[in-house]
Short mmCIF file of C-alpha atoms in Angstrom, two decimals:
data_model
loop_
_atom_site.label_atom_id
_atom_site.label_comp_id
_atom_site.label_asym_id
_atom_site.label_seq_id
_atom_site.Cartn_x
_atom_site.Cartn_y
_atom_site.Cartn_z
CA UNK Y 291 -8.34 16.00 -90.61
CA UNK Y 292 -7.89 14.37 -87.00
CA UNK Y 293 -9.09 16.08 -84.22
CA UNK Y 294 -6.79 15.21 -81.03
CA UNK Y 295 -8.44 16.08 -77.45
CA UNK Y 296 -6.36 15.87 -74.65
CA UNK Y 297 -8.44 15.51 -71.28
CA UNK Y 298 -7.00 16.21 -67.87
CA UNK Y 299 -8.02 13.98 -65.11
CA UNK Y 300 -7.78 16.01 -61.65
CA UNK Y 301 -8.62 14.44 -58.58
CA UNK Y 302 -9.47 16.79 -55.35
CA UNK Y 303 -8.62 14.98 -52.07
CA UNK Y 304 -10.36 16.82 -49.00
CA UNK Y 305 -9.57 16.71 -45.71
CA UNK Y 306 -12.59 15.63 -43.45
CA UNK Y 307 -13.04 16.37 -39.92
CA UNK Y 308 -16.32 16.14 -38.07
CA UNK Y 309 -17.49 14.68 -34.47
CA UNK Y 310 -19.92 12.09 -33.80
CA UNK Y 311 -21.80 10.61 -30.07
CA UNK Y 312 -21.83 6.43 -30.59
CA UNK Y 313 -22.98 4.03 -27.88
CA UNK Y 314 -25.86 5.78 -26.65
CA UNK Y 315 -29.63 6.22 -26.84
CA UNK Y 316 -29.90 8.43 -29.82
CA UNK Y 317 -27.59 10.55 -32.15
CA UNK Y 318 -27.27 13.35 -29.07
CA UNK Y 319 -26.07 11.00 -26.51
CA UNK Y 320 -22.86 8.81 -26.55
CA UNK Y 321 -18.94 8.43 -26.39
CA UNK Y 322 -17.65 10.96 -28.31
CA UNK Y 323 -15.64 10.20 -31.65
CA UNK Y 324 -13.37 12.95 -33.77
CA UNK Y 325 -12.66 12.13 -37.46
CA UNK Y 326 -9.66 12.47 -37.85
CA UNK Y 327 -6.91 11.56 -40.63
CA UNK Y 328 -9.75 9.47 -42.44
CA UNK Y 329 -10.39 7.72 -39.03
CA UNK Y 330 -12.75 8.08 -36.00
CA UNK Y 331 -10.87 8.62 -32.78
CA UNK Y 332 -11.70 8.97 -29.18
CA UNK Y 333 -10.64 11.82 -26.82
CA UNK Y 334 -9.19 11.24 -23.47
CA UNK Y 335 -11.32 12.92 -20.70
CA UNK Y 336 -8.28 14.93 -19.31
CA UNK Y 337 -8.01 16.96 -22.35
CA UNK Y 338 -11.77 17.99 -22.44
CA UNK Y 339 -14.06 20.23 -20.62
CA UNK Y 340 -17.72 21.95 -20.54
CA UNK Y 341 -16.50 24.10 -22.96
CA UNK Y 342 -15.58 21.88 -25.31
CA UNK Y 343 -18.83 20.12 -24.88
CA UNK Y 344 -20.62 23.22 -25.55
CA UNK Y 345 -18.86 23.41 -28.61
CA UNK Y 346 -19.37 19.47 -30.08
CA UNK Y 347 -23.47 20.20 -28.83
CA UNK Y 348 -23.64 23.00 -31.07
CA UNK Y 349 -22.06 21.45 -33.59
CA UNK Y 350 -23.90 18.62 -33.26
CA UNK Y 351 -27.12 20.66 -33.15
CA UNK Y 352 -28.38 19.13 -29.65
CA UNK Y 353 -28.73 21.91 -27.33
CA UNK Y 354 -27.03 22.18 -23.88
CA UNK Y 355 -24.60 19.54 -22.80
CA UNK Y 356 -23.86 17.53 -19.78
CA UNK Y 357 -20.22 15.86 -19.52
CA UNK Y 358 -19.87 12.71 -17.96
CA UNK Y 359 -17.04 10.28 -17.86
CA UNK Y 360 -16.87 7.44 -20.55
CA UNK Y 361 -17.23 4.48 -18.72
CA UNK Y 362 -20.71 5.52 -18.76
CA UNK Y 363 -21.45 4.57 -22.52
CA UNK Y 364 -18.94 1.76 -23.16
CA UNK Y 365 -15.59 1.41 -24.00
CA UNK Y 366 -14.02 2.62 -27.01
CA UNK Y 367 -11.71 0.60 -29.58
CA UNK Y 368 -10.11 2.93 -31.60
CA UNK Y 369 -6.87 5.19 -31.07
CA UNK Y 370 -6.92 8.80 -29.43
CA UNK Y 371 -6.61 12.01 -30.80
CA UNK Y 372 -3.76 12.76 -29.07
CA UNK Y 373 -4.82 16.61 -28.61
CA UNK Y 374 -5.80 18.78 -25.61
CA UNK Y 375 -8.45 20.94 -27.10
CA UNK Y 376 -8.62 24.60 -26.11
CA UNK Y 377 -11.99 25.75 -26.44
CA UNK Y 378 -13.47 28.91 -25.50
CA UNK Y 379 -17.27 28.37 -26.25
CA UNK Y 380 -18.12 30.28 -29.32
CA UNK Y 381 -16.24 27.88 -31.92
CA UNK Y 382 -18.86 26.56 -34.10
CA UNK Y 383 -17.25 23.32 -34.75
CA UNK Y 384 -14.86 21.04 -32.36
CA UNK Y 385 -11.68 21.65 -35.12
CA UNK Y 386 -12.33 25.41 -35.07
CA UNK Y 387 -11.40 24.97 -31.55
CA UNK Y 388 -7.24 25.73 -30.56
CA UNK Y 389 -5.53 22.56 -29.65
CA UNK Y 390 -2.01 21.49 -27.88
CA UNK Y 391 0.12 18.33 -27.75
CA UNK Y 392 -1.03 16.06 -25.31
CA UNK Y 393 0.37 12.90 -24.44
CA UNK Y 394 -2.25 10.29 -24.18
CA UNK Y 395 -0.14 7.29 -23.27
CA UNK Y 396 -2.15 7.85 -19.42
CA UNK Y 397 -5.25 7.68 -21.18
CA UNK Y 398 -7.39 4.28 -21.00
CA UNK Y 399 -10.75 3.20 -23.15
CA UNK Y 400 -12.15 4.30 -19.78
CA UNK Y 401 -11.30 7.43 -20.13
CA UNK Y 402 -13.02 8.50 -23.38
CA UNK Y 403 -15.90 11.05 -23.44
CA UNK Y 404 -18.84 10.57 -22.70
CA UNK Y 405 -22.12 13.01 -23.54
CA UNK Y 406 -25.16 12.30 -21.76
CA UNK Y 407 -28.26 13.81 -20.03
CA UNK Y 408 -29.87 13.58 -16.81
CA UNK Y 409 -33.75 13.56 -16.61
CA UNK Y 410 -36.07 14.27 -13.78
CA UNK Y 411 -39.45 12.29 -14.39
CA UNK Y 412 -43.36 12.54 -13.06
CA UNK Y 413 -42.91 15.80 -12.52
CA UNK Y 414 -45.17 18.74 -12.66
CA UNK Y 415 -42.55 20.42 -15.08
CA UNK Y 416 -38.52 19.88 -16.36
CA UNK Y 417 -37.22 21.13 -13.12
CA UNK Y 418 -38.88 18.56 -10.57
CA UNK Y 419 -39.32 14.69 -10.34
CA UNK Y 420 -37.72 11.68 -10.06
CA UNK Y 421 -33.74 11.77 -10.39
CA UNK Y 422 -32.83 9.28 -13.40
CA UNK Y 423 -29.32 9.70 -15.40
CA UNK Y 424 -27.89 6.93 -17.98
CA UNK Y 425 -25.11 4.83 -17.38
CA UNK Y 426 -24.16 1.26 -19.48
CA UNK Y 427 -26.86 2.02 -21.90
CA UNK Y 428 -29.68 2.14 -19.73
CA UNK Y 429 -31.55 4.74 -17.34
CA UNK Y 430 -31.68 4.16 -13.87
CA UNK Y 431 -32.34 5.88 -10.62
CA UNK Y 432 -30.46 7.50 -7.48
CA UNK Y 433 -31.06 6.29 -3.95
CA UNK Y 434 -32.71 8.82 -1.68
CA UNK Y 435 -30.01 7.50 1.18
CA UNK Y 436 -28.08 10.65 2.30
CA UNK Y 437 -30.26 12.35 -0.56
CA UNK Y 438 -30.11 16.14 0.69
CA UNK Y 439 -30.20 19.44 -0.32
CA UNK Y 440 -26.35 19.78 -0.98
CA UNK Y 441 -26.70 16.80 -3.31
CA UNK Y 442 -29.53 17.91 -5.09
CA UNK Y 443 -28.65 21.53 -5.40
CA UNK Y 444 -25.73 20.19 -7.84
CA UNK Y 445 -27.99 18.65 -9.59
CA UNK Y 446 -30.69 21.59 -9.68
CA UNK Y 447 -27.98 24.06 -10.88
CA UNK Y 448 -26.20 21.24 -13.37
CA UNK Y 449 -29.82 21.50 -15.14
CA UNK Y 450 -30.28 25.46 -15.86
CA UNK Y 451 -33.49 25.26 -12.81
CA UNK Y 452 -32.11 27.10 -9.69
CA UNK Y 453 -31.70 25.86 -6.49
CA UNK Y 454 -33.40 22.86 -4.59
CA UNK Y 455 -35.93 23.86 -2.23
CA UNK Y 456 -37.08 19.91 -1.61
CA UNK Y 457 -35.44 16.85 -1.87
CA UNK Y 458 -38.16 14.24 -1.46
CA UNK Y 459 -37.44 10.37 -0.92
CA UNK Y 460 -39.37 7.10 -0.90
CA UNK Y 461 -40.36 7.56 -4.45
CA UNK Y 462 -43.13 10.26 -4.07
CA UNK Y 463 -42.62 10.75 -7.84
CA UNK Y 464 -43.16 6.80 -8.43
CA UNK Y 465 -41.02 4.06 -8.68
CA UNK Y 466 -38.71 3.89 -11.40
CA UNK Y 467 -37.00 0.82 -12.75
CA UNK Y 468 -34.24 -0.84 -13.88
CA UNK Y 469 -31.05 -0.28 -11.74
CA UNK Y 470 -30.37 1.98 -8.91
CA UNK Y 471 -26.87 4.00 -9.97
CA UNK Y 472 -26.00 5.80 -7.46
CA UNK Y 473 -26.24 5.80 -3.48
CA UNK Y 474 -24.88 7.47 -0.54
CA UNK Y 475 -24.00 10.64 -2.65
CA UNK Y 476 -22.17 12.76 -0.46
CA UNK Y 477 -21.63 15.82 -2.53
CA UNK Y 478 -20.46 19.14 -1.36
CA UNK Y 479 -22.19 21.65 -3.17
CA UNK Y 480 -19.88 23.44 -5.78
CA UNK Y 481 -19.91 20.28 -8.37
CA UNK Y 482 -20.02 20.83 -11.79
CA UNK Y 483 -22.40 17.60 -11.38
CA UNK Y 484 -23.05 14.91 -9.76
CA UNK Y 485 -20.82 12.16 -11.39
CA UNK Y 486 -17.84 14.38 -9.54
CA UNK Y 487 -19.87 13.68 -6.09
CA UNK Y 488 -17.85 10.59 -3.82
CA UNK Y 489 -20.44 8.28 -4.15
CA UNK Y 490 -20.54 4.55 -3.58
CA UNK Y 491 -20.25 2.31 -6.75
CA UNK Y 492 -22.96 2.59 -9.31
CA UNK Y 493 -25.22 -0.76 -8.94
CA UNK Y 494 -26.96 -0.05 -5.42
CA UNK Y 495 -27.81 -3.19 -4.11
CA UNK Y 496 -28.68 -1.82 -0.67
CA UNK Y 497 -31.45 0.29 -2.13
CA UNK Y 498 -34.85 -0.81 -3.72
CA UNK Y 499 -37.09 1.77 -5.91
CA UNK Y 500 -39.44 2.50 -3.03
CA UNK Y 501 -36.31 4.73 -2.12
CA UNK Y 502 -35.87 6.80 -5.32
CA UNK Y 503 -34.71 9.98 -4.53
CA UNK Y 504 -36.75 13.13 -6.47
CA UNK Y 505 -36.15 16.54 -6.22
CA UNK Y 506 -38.27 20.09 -6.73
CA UNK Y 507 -36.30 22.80 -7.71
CA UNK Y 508 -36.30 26.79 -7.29
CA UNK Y 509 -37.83 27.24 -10.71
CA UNK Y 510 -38.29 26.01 -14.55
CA UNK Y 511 -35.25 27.92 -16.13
CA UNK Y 512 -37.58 31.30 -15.00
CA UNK Y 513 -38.27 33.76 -17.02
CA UNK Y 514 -39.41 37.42 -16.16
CA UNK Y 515 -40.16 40.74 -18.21
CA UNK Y 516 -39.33 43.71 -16.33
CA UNK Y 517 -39.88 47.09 -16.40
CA UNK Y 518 -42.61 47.23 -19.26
CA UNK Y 519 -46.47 47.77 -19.31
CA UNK Y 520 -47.22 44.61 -17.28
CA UNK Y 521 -46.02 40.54 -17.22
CA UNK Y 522 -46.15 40.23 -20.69
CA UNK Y 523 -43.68 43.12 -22.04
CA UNK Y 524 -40.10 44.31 -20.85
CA UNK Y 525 -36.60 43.64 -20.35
CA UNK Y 526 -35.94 40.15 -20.82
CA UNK Y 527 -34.62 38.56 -17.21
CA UNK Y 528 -33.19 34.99 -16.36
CA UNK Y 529 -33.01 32.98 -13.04
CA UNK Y 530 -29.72 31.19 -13.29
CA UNK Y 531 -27.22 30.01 -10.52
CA UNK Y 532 -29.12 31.98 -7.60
CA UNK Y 533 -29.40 35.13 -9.39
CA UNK Y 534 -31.12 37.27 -11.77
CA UNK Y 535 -29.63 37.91 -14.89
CA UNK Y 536 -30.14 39.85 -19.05
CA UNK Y 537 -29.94 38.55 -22.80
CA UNK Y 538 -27.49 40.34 -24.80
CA UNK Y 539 -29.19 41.57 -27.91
CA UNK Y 540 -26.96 39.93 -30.21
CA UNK Y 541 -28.03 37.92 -33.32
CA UNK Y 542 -31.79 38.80 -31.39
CA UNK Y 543 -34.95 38.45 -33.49
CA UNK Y 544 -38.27 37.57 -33.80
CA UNK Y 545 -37.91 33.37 -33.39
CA UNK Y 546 -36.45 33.91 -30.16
CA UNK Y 547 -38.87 36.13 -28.81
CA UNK Y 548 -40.90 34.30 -29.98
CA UNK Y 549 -40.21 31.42 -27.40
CA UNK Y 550 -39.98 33.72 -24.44
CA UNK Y 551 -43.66 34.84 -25.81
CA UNK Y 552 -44.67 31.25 -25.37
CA UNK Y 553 -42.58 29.93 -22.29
CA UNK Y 554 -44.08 33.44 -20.55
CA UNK Y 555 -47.87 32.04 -21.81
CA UNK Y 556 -48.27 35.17 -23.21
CA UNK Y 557 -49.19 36.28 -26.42
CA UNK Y 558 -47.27 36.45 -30.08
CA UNK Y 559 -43.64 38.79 -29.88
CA UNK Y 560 -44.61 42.40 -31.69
CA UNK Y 561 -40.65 42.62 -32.70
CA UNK Y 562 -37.75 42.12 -31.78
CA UNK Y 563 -37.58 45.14 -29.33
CA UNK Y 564 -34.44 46.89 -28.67
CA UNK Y 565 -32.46 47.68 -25.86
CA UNK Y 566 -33.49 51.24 -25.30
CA UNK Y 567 -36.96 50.36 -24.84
CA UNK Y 568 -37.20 49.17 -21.27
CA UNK Y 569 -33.83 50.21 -20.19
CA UNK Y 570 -30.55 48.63 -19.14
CA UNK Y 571 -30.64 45.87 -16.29
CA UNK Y 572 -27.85 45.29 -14.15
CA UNK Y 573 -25.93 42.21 -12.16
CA UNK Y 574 -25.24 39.24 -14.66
CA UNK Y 575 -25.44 39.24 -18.60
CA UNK Y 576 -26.31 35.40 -18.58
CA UNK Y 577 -26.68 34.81 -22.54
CA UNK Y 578 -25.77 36.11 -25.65
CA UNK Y 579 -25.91 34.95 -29.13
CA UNK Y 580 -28.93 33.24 -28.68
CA UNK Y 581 -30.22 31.06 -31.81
CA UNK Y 582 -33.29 29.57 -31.61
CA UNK Y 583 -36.03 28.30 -34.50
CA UNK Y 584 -38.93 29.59 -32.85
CA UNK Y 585 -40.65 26.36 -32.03
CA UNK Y 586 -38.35 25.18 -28.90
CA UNK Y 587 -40.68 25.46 -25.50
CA UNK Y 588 -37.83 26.82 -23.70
CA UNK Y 589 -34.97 29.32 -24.24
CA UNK Y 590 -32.58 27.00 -22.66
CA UNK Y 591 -33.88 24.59 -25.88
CA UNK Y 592 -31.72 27.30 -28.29
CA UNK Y 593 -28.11 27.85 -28.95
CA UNK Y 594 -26.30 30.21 -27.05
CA UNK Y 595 -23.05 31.04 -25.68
CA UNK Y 596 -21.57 29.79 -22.49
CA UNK Y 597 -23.50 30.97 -19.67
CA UNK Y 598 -22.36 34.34 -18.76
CA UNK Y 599 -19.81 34.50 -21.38
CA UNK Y 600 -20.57 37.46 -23.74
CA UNK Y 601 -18.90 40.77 -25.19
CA UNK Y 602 -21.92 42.85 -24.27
CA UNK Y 603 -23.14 45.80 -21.66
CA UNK Y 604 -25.77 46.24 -20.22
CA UNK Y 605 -26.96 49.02 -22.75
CA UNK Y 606 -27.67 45.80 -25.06
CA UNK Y 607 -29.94 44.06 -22.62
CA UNK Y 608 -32.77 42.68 -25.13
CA UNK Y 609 -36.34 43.36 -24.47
CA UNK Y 610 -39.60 41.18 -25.37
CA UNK Y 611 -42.94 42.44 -26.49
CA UNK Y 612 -45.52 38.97 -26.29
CA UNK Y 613 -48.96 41.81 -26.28
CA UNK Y 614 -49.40 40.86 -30.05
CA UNK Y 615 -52.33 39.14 -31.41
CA UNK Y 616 -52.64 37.14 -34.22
CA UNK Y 617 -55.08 37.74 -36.98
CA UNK Y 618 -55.97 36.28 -40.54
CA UNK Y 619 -55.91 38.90 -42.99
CA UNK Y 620 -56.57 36.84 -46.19
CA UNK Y 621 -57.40 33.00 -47.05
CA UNK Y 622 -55.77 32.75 -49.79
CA UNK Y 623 -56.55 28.85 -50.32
CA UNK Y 624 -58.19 26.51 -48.01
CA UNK Y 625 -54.88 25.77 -46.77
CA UNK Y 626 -52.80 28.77 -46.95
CA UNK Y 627 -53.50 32.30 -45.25
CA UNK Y 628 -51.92 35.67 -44.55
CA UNK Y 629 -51.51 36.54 -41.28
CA UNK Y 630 -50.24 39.46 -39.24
CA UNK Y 631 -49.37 39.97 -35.54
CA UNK Y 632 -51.57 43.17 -34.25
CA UNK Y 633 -50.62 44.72 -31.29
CA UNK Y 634 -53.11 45.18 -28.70
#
């Protein structure tokens, strides 16, 4: 007999999207790039904002973002993605986000997006030192000429760290090095940052680095537990934009308390407390789906929503037990035991 097979070849084509940062100092930092139609494309500036940088961040798993225009990071060579993208701030990835027609003919390489990060450096925490931000691949440093309070409160807020309370000039937090990028900053208070400040042109040659501007700000992304037992327990509370704020209680649980526990220098989270326990708060609901791993040595380190955007009341304000201590209750191996978080 003759045994006939007949085999059926199927081939699966999938569609790929994604989003990538290129040109800059590390995978979290760069012009941003869309894959698109089996090819990487740039996005004009005019059809992106904050919350579409939230959104590629996430995505990208890098934390909070800071939006910048592309001359910044270099030039692109591709094509656009001729799209205006729609996002609200809880899309998970930049496609999930709604889009329009956009026409890009007005859009230039030096208009691409660009995703980069201030710093503020020799200081005694995140939220005071020298002013540094990158620009043509390099970090470099802001002249303390016209430095003031309006200028620096942009940049205080544009961070997650309050409001300036000193602006400090010849370079009490060193000299940096490098170039100077910006000078004369004459901002006017309500920037989203301080790229959108009239400025003169970036490449100070006025300025040397005993003139680097620095800057101490209202507080390190503060924290506060209120109405519990003492410092250490209560309703969760966040300094942000001048005021005093919650955490909604969604997606809550142990990892992220865990954080506050350590940002607080307190002790180890008991649970995950709920709402009812200390109480509702009132004013702002700041975050809400926060995400965090548990190791991150800030909550402004996790994922979250857009600040203040939430679907929450105040009767889910999140509360924060850090009174635990943590014990060994078995070795099982040289290497391995079982612990458990006691409560004092």
């Amino acid at each position: 007999s003759i045994l006939s097979f007949n085999f059926i070849t199927a081939v699966v084509v999938k569609s790929c999207t994604g989003a990538r940062l290129v040109g800059g100092s590390s995978s979290c930092s760069g012009r941003l790039e869309v894959l698109r139609d089996n090819s990487w494309k740039s996005i004009c500036d005019v059809n992106f904002n904050q919350k579409a940088a939230e959104v590629v961040c996430q995505e990208l798993d890098c934390g909070a973002p800071k939006e910048y225009r592309a001359e910044m990071l270099g030039q692109g060579r591709g094509s656009f993605w001729e799209k205006k993208i729609l996002c609200r701030g809880n899309e998970k990835k930049i496609f999930d986000c709604p889009f329009t027609e956009s026409a890009a003919g007005h859009c230039t390489e030096r208009n691409n997006v660009g995703l980069v990060s201030y710093r503020l450096v020799n200081g005694s925490n995140s939220c005071s030192g020298r002013v540094e931000l990158y620009y043509g691949k390099q970090w470099g440093t802001v002249c303390d000429r016209y430095w003031d309070l309006q200028d620096a409160n942009v940049l205080c807020n544009h961070l997650g760290c309050g409001y300036a309370i000193e602006v400090p000039g010849q370079a009490r937090f060193g000299k940096g090095s490098g170039e100077i990028w910006r000078d004369n900053l004459q901002c006017e208070g309500d920037e989203a940052d301080l790229t959108k400040c009239p400025a003169l042109d970036y490449g100070s040659e006025e300025c040397t680095h005993w003139h680097d501007a620095g800057v101490i700000c209202s507080d390190q992304f503060a924290l506060r537990l209120t109405n519990g037992t003492g410092v250490c327990d209560g309703r969760l509370e966040i300094f942000y934009n001048g005021s005093w704020g919650t955490v909604c209680d969604d997606s809550w649980d142990l990892p992220d308390a865990n954080v506050v526990c350590r940002q607080l220098q307190c002790e180890m989270p008991v649970n995950a407390i709920t709402p009812v326990s200390y109480g509702p708060g009132s004013g702002h609901i700041w975050l809400d789906d926060v995400h965090c791993q548990g190791n991150e040595s800030s909550l402004r380190d996790c994922r979250h929503q857009t600040w203040g955007q939430h679907n929450c009341r105040h009767k889910e304000d999140v509360g924060v037990n850090c009174t635990g201590k943590l014990i060994i209750i078995y070795n099982i191996s040289q290497c391995i035991s079982l612990l458990k978080v006691q409560k004092k």
